[in-house]
PDB file of C-alpha atoms in Angstrom:
ATOM      1  CA  UNK A  10     -62.891  62.652  -2.228  1.00 83.00           C
ATOM      2  CA  UNK A  11     -66.033  60.846  -1.004  1.00 89.00           C
ATOM      3  CA  UNK A  12     -68.234  62.957  -3.296  1.00 92.00           C
ATOM      4  CA  UNK A  13     -65.923  62.291  -6.248  1.00 93.00           C
ATOM      5  CA  UNK A  14     -66.160  58.514  -5.734  1.00 95.00           C
ATOM      6  CA  UNK A  15     -69.968  58.532  -5.850  1.00 94.00           C
ATOM      7  CA  UNK A  16     -69.995  60.898  -8.840  1.00 95.00           C
ATOM      8  CA  UNK A  17     -67.647  58.531 -10.713  1.00 96.00           C
ATOM      9  CA  UNK A  18     -70.059  55.665 -10.015  1.00 96.00           C
ATOM     10  CA  UNK A  19     -72.952  57.799 -11.325  1.00 97.00           C
ATOM     11  CA  UNK A  20     -70.941  58.639 -14.439  1.00 97.00           C
ATOM     12  CA  UNK A  21     -70.320  54.940 -15.062  1.00 97.00           C
ATOM     13  CA  UNK A  22     -74.048  54.141 -14.750  1.00 97.00           C
ATOM     14  CA  UNK A  23     -74.863  57.053 -17.097  1.00 98.00           C
ATOM     15  CA  UNK A  24     -72.335  55.738 -19.664  1.00 97.00           C
ATOM     16  CA  UNK A  25     -73.897  52.263 -19.548  1.00 97.00           C
ATOM     17  CA  UNK A  26     -77.364  53.734 -20.099  1.00 97.00           C
ATOM     18  CA  UNK A  27     -76.156  55.926 -22.959  1.00 97.00           C
ATOM     19  CA  UNK A  28     -74.552  52.931 -24.683  1.00 95.00           C
ATOM     20  CA  UNK A  29     -77.802  50.987 -24.260  1.00 95.00           C
ATOM     21  CA  UNK A  30     -80.022  53.767 -25.644  1.00 96.00           C
ATOM     22  CA  UNK A  31     -77.703  54.523 -28.582  1.00 94.00           C
ATOM     23  CA  UNK A  32     -78.908  51.186 -29.950  1.00 91.00           C
ATOM     24  CA  UNK A  33     -82.191  52.809 -31.014  1.00 91.00           C
ATOM     25  CA  UNK A  34     -80.308  54.653 -33.761  1.00 90.00           C
ATOM     26  CA  UNK A  35     -79.349  51.426 -35.521  1.00 82.00           C
ATOM     27  CA  UNK A  36     -81.542  50.013 -38.314  1.00 70.00           C
ATOM     28  CA  UNK A  37     -83.503  47.376 -36.391  1.00 76.00           C
ATOM     29  CA  UNK A  38     -83.262  49.436 -33.163  1.00 72.00           C
ATOM     30  CA  UNK A  39     -86.791  50.842 -33.444  1.00 81.00           C
ATOM     31  CA  UNK A  40     -88.315  47.404 -32.851  1.00 84.00           C
ATOM     32  CA  UNK A  41     -86.387  47.136 -29.586  1.00 89.00           C
ATOM     33  CA  UNK A  42     -87.312  50.539 -28.134  1.00 91.00           C
ATOM     34  CA  UNK A  43     -89.679  49.177 -25.416  1.00 93.00           C
ATOM     35  CA  UNK A  44     -87.079  46.608 -24.314  1.00 94.00           C
ATOM     36  CA  UNK A  45     -84.280  49.203 -24.216  1.00 94.00           C
ATOM     37  CA  UNK A  46     -86.449  51.623 -22.219  1.00 95.00           C
ATOM     38  CA  UNK A  47     -87.281  48.878 -19.734  1.00 96.00           C
ATOM     39  CA  UNK A  48     -83.572  48.092 -19.267  1.00 96.00           C
ATOM     40  CA  UNK A  49     -82.781  51.797 -18.867  1.00 96.00           C
ATOM     41  CA  UNK A  50     -85.451  52.018 -16.144  1.00 96.00           C
ATOM     42  CA  UNK A  51     -83.609  49.233 -14.296  1.00 96.00           C
ATOM     43  CA  UNK A  52     -80.417  51.324 -14.435  1.00 97.00           C
ATOM     44  CA  UNK A  53     -82.300  54.205 -12.831  1.00 97.00           C
ATOM     45  CA  UNK A  54     -82.830  52.092  -9.705  1.00 97.00           C
ATOM     46  CA  UNK A  55     -78.995  51.973  -9.451  1.00 97.00           C
ATOM     47  CA  UNK A  56     -78.919  55.757  -9.928  1.00 97.00           C
ATOM     48  CA  UNK A  57     -81.382  56.236  -7.049  1.00 97.00           C
ATOM     49  CA  UNK A  58     -79.176  54.131  -4.756  1.00 96.00           C
ATOM     50  CA  UNK A  59     -76.103  56.135  -5.787  1.00 96.00           C
ATOM     51  CA  UNK A  60     -77.980  59.410  -5.224  1.00 95.00           C
ATOM     52  CA  UNK A  61     -78.913  58.291  -1.716  1.00 94.00           C
ATOM     53  CA  UNK A  62     -75.222  57.724  -1.047  1.00 94.00           C
ATOM     54  CA  UNK A  63     -74.282  61.132  -2.507  1.00 93.00           C
ATOM     55  CA  UNK A  64     -76.760  62.923  -0.218  1.00 91.00           C
ATOM     56  CA  UNK A  65     -74.899  61.664   2.850  1.00 90.00           C
ATOM     57  CA  UNK A  66     -71.515  63.050   1.746  1.00 90.00           C
ATOM     58  CA  UNK A  67     -72.120  66.740   2.485  1.00 88.00           C
ATOM     59  CA  UNK A  68     -74.358  68.956   4.673  1.00 85.00           C
ATOM     60  CA  UNK A  69     -77.793  69.467   3.075  1.00 78.00           C
ATOM     61  CA  UNK A  70     -77.530  73.267   3.270  1.00 83.00           C
ATOM     62  CA  UNK A  71     -74.272  73.280   1.252  1.00 87.00           C
ATOM     63  CA  UNK A  72     -75.725  71.954  -2.006  1.00 90.00           C
ATOM     64  CA  UNK A  73     -74.412  74.818  -4.166  1.00 89.00           C
ATOM     65  CA  UNK A  74     -70.983  74.747  -2.568  1.00 91.00           C
ATOM     66  CA  UNK A  75     -70.411  71.267  -4.047  1.00 91.00           C
ATOM     67  CA  UNK A  76     -72.800  71.538  -7.028  1.00 91.00           C
ATOM     68  CA  UNK A  77     -69.977  71.689  -9.607  1.00 93.00           C
ATOM     69  CA  UNK A  78     -68.938  68.134  -8.644  1.00 93.00           C
ATOM     70  CA  UNK A  79     -72.151  66.531  -9.907  1.00 94.00           C
ATOM     71  CA  UNK A  80     -73.605  69.200 -12.226  1.00 95.00           C
ATOM     72  CA  UNK A  81     -72.396  67.554 -15.441  1.00 96.00           C
ATOM     73  CA  UNK A  82     -73.480  64.014 -14.559  1.00 97.00           C
ATOM     74  CA  UNK A  83     -76.846  65.279 -13.291  1.00 97.00           C
ATOM     75  CA  UNK A  84     -77.482  67.023 -16.618  1.00 97.00           C
ATOM     76  CA  UNK A  85     -76.528  63.815 -18.432  1.00 98.00           C
ATOM     77  CA  UNK A  86     -78.964  61.815 -16.263  1.00 98.00           C
ATOM     78  CA  UNK A  87     -81.744  64.356 -16.926  1.00 98.00           C
ATOM     79  CA  UNK A  88     -81.158  63.892 -20.653  1.00 98.00           C
ATOM     80  CA  UNK A  89     -81.271  60.083 -20.303  1.00 98.00           C
ATOM     81  CA  UNK A  90     -84.509  60.228 -18.287  1.00 98.00           C
ATOM     82  CA  UNK A  91     -86.018  62.657 -20.822  1.00 98.00           C
ATOM     83  CA  UNK A  92     -84.950  60.412 -23.731  1.00 98.00           C
ATOM     84  CA  UNK A  93     -86.481  57.301 -22.140  1.00 98.00           C
ATOM     85  CA  UNK A  94     -89.770  59.131 -21.457  1.00 98.00           C
ATOM     86  CA  UNK A  95     -89.812  60.505 -25.006  1.00 98.00           C
ATOM     87  CA  UNK A  96     -89.206  57.052 -26.515  1.00 97.00           C
ATOM     88  CA  UNK A  97     -91.986  55.610 -24.345  1.00 96.00           C
ATOM     89  CA  UNK A  98     -94.643  58.283 -24.849  1.00 96.00           C
ATOM     90  CA  UNK A  99     -93.287  60.996 -27.193  1.00 97.00           C
ATOM     91  CA  UNK A 100     -93.905  63.591 -24.469  1.00 97.00           C
ATOM     92  CA  UNK A 101     -91.609  65.967 -22.592  1.00 98.00           C
ATOM     93  CA  UNK A 102     -90.802  64.815 -19.079  1.00 97.00           C
ATOM     94  CA  UNK A 103     -91.466  67.392 -16.335  1.00 97.00           C
ATOM     95  CA  UNK A 104     -88.803  68.480 -13.860  1.00 97.00           C
ATOM     96  CA  UNK A 105     -90.839  66.850 -11.055  1.00 97.00           C
ATOM     97  CA  UNK A 106     -90.974  63.546 -12.935  1.00 98.00           C
ATOM     98  CA  UNK A 107     -87.201  63.600 -13.600  1.00 98.00           C
ATOM     99  CA  UNK A 108     -86.527  64.304  -9.917  1.00 97.00           C
ATOM    100  CA  UNK A 109     -88.686  61.302  -9.014  1.00 97.00           C
ATOM    101  CA  UNK A 110     -86.902  59.057 -11.558  1.00 97.00           C
ATOM    102  CA  UNK A 111     -83.527  60.102 -10.087  1.00 97.00           C
ATOM    103  CA  UNK A 112     -84.675  59.796  -6.476  1.00 96.00           C
ATOM    104  CA  UNK A 113     -84.088  63.460  -5.602  1.00 95.00           C
ATOM    105  CA  UNK A 114     -86.281  66.474  -4.818  1.00 95.00           C
ATOM    106  CA  UNK A 115     -87.796  68.966  -7.249  1.00 93.00           C
ATOM    107  CA  UNK A 116     -88.143  71.569  -4.506  1.00 89.00           C
ATOM    108  CA  UNK A 117     -84.961  73.362  -3.409  1.00 87.00           C
ATOM    109  CA  UNK A 118     -86.276  73.751   0.130  1.00 85.00           C
ATOM    110  CA  UNK A 119     -86.368  69.984   0.619  1.00 83.00           C
ATOM    111  CA  UNK A 120     -82.659  69.280   0.241  1.00 84.00           C
ATOM    112  CA  UNK A 121     -80.802  67.596  -2.616  1.00 90.00           C
ATOM    113  CA  UNK A 122     -82.812  68.783  -5.608  1.00 94.00           C
ATOM    114  CA  UNK A 123     -82.821  69.087  -9.379  1.00 95.00           C
ATOM    115  CA  UNK A 124     -81.739  72.621 -10.209  1.00 94.00           C
ATOM    116  CA  UNK A 125     -83.900  74.200 -12.935  1.00 93.00           C
ATOM    117  CA  UNK A 126     -80.857  74.985 -15.117  1.00 93.00           C
ATOM    118  CA  UNK A 127     -79.634  71.382 -14.909  1.00 95.00           C
ATOM    119  CA  UNK A 128     -83.107  70.252 -16.017  1.00 97.00           C
ATOM    120  CA  UNK A 129     -83.141  72.688 -18.970  1.00 96.00           C
ATOM    121  CA  UNK A 130     -79.624  71.650 -20.059  1.00 96.00           C
ATOM    122  CA  UNK A 131     -80.677  68.001 -20.084  1.00 97.00           C
ATOM    123  CA  UNK A 132     -83.741  68.853 -22.185  1.00 97.00           C
ATOM    124  CA  UNK A 133     -81.579  70.713 -24.719  1.00 96.00           C
ATOM    125  CA  UNK A 134     -79.366  67.624 -25.041  1.00 97.00           C
ATOM    126  CA  UNK A 135     -82.543  65.650 -25.772  1.00 98.00           C
ATOM    127  CA  UNK A 136     -83.282  68.000 -28.698  1.00 97.00           C
ATOM    128  CA  UNK A 137     -79.896  67.188 -30.300  1.00 96.00           C
ATOM    129  CA  UNK A 138     -80.478  63.467 -29.818  1.00 97.00           C
ATOM    130  CA  UNK A 139     -83.919  63.703 -31.453  1.00 97.00           C
ATOM    131  CA  UNK A 140     -82.464  65.597 -34.428  1.00 96.00           C
ATOM    132  CA  UNK A 141     -80.122  62.647 -34.915  1.00 95.00           C
ATOM    133  CA  UNK A 142     -83.020  60.202 -34.448  1.00 95.00           C
ATOM    134  CA  UNK A 143     -85.033  62.012 -37.148  1.00 95.00           C
ATOM    135  CA  UNK A 144     -82.213  61.470 -39.679  1.00 93.00           C
ATOM    136  CA  UNK A 145     -81.747  57.827 -38.690  1.00 92.00           C
ATOM    137  CA  UNK A 146     -85.518  57.214 -38.853  1.00 91.00           C
ATOM    138  CA  UNK A 147     -85.491  58.017 -42.569  1.00 90.00           C
ATOM    139  CA  UNK A 148     -82.568  55.655 -43.107  1.00 87.00           C
ATOM    140  CA  UNK A 149     -84.562  52.947 -41.317  1.00 86.00           C
ATOM    141  CA  UNK A 150     -87.623  53.614 -43.519  1.00 87.00           C
ATOM    142  CA  UNK A 151     -89.708  55.159 -40.715  1.00 89.00           C
ATOM    143  CA  UNK A 152     -91.060  58.299 -42.421  1.00 91.00           C
ATOM    144  CA  UNK A 153     -93.682  59.342 -39.876  1.00 92.00           C
ATOM    145  CA  UNK A 154     -91.301  59.624 -36.908  1.00 93.00           C
ATOM    146  CA  UNK A 155     -89.431  62.704 -38.255  1.00 95.00           C
ATOM    147  CA  UNK A 156     -92.775  64.536 -38.623  1.00 95.00           C
ATOM    148  CA  UNK A 157     -93.662  63.794 -35.000  1.00 96.00           C
ATOM    149  CA  UNK A 158     -90.164  64.771 -33.836  1.00 97.00           C
ATOM    150  CA  UNK A 159     -90.441  68.013 -35.815  1.00 96.00           C
ATOM    151  CA  UNK A 160     -93.737  68.941 -34.107  1.00 96.00           C
ATOM    152  CA  UNK A 161     -92.257  68.108 -30.686  1.00 97.00           C
ATOM    153  CA  UNK A 162     -89.043  70.122 -31.235  1.00 97.00           C
ATOM    154  CA  UNK A 163     -90.927  73.151 -32.572  1.00 96.00           C
ATOM    155  CA  UNK A 164     -93.086  73.136 -29.463  1.00 96.00           C
ATOM    156  CA  UNK A 165     -89.957  72.828 -27.311  1.00 96.00           C
ATOM    157  CA  UNK A 166     -88.360  75.747 -29.152  1.00 95.00           C
ATOM    158  CA  UNK A 167     -91.476  77.873 -28.570  1.00 95.00           C
ATOM    159  CA  UNK A 168     -91.262  77.074 -24.850  1.00 94.00           C
ATOM    160  CA  UNK A 169     -87.600  78.099 -24.652  1.00 94.00           C
ATOM    161  CA  UNK A 170     -88.347  81.371 -26.454  1.00 92.00           C
ATOM    162  CA  UNK A 171     -90.530  82.364 -23.512  1.00 93.00           C
ATOM    163  CA  UNK A 172     -87.616  82.021 -21.087  1.00 90.00           C
ATOM    164  CA  UNK A 173     -85.268  84.828 -20.167  1.00 86.00           C
ATOM    165  CA  UNK A 174     -82.033  82.835 -20.107  1.00 83.00           C
ATOM    166  CA  UNK A 175     -79.337  84.591 -18.096  1.00 78.00           C
ATOM    167  CA  UNK A 176     -76.979  81.652 -17.618  1.00 70.00           C
ATOM    168  CA  UNK A 177     -74.250  81.889 -20.293  1.00 80.00           C
ATOM    169  CA  UNK A 178     -73.667  78.159 -20.795  1.00 85.00           C
ATOM    170  CA  UNK A 179     -77.427  77.554 -20.974  1.00 89.00           C
ATOM    171  CA  UNK A 180     -77.788  80.363 -23.542  1.00 90.00           C
ATOM    172  CA  UNK A 181     -75.085  78.770 -25.694  1.00 88.00           C
ATOM    173  CA  UNK A 182     -76.850  75.409 -25.424  1.00 89.00           C
ATOM    174  CA  UNK A 183     -80.124  77.065 -26.425  1.00 92.00           C
ATOM    175  CA  UNK A 184     -78.425  78.554 -29.512  1.00 90.00           C
ATOM    176  CA  UNK A 185     -77.739  74.947 -30.529  1.00 91.00           C
ATOM    177  CA  UNK A 186     -81.487  74.236 -30.464  1.00 94.00           C
ATOM    178  CA  UNK A 187     -81.922  76.502 -33.511  1.00 92.00           C
ATOM    179  CA  UNK A 188     -79.597  74.208 -35.473  1.00 94.00           C
ATOM    180  CA  UNK A 189     -81.515  71.136 -34.288  1.00 95.00           C
ATOM    181  CA  UNK A 190     -84.789  72.715 -35.480  1.00 95.00           C
ATOM    182  CA  UNK A 191     -83.179  73.526 -38.858  1.00 95.00           C
ATOM    183  CA  UNK A 192     -81.720  70.019 -39.205  1.00 95.00           C
ATOM    184  CA  UNK A 193     -85.125  68.396 -38.567  1.00 96.00           C
ATOM    185  CA  UNK A 194     -86.877  70.832 -40.925  1.00 95.00           C
ATOM    186  CA  UNK A 195     -84.430  69.773 -43.656  1.00 95.00           C
ATOM    187  CA  UNK A 196     -85.302  66.108 -43.041  1.00 94.00           C
ATOM    188  CA  UNK A 197     -89.050  66.872 -43.244  1.00 94.00           C
ATOM    189  CA  UNK A 198     -88.521  69.007 -46.377  1.00 93.00           C
ATOM    190  CA  UNK A 199     -86.551  66.185 -47.999  1.00 92.00           C
ATOM    191  CA  UNK A 200     -89.384  63.742 -47.244  1.00 92.00           C
ATOM    192  CA  UNK A 201     -91.818  66.242 -48.755  1.00 90.00           C
ATOM    193  CA  UNK A 202     -89.760  66.627 -51.960  1.00 91.00           C
ATOM    194  CA  UNK A 203     -89.638  62.850 -52.346  1.00 88.00           C
ATOM    195  CA  UNK A 204     -93.363  62.561 -51.674  1.00 82.00           C
ATOM    196  CA  UNK A 205     -92.725  60.382 -48.638  1.00 75.00           C
ATOM    197  CA  UNK A 206     -94.438  62.713 -46.173  1.00 68.00           C
ATOM    198  CA  UNK A 207     -97.877  61.877 -47.659  1.00 66.00           C
ATOM    199  CA  UNK A 208     -97.168  58.217 -47.017  1.00 59.00           C
ATOM    200  CA  UNK A 209     -96.008  59.114 -43.504  1.00 55.00           C
ATOM    201  CA  UNK A 210     -99.121  61.193 -42.779  1.00 57.00           C
ATOM    202  CA  UNK A 211    -101.344  58.283 -43.823  1.00 47.00           C
ATOM    203  CA  UNK A 212     -99.288  56.051 -41.531  1.00 47.00           C
ATOM    204  CA  UNK A 213     -99.725  58.445 -38.609  1.00 46.00           C
ATOM    205  CA  UNK A 214    -103.476  58.618 -39.224  1.00 44.00           C
ATOM    206  CA  UNK A 215    -103.662  54.850 -39.372  1.00 42.00           C
ATOM    207  CA  UNK A 216    -101.890  54.506 -36.047  1.00 41.00           C
ATOM    208  CA  UNK A 217    -104.437  56.744 -34.341  1.00 34.00           C
TER     209      UNK A 217
END
């Protein structure tokens, strides 16, 4: 019961952050990315407080006994942290960095930690969100972003191909990554057909 209460609070914080970050998909949302990321970072301080509370609700050596209670919300929080870091720097957040953002450990031996499969699930959710962002970028007239997203997702896909995924739910999630790659490739191809990718490439070069 005590664990459930804290998990519900974490779920509420995660919902608020998701609502906030969904704003980047709207037309003028791209201009407000830094502000939205900053606000999301403030929410993560609430998450860290809630995590501290969760750690006190069960014996440290019984993490996996109660893992199912917070597994889903933890994966959602990993995705949100990964999305914020991507929007800020267009890089993939490491498991260690996510653990730090959430106020938990990366190392299993040190107590309440970020399980590797929870981290990978969160990253796969990020891929779906970026596929959606690629489509909405074109609508907003930002033609260089889909090219950068495409390069990022292809690299991510290559990384996942190296893994021997035994977990069934994680395997199913990984199968979804293939569709995300295809969806983004279609966006890039469409830009190419319309001659907009040349304009985008010039824009990318100019930014550098």
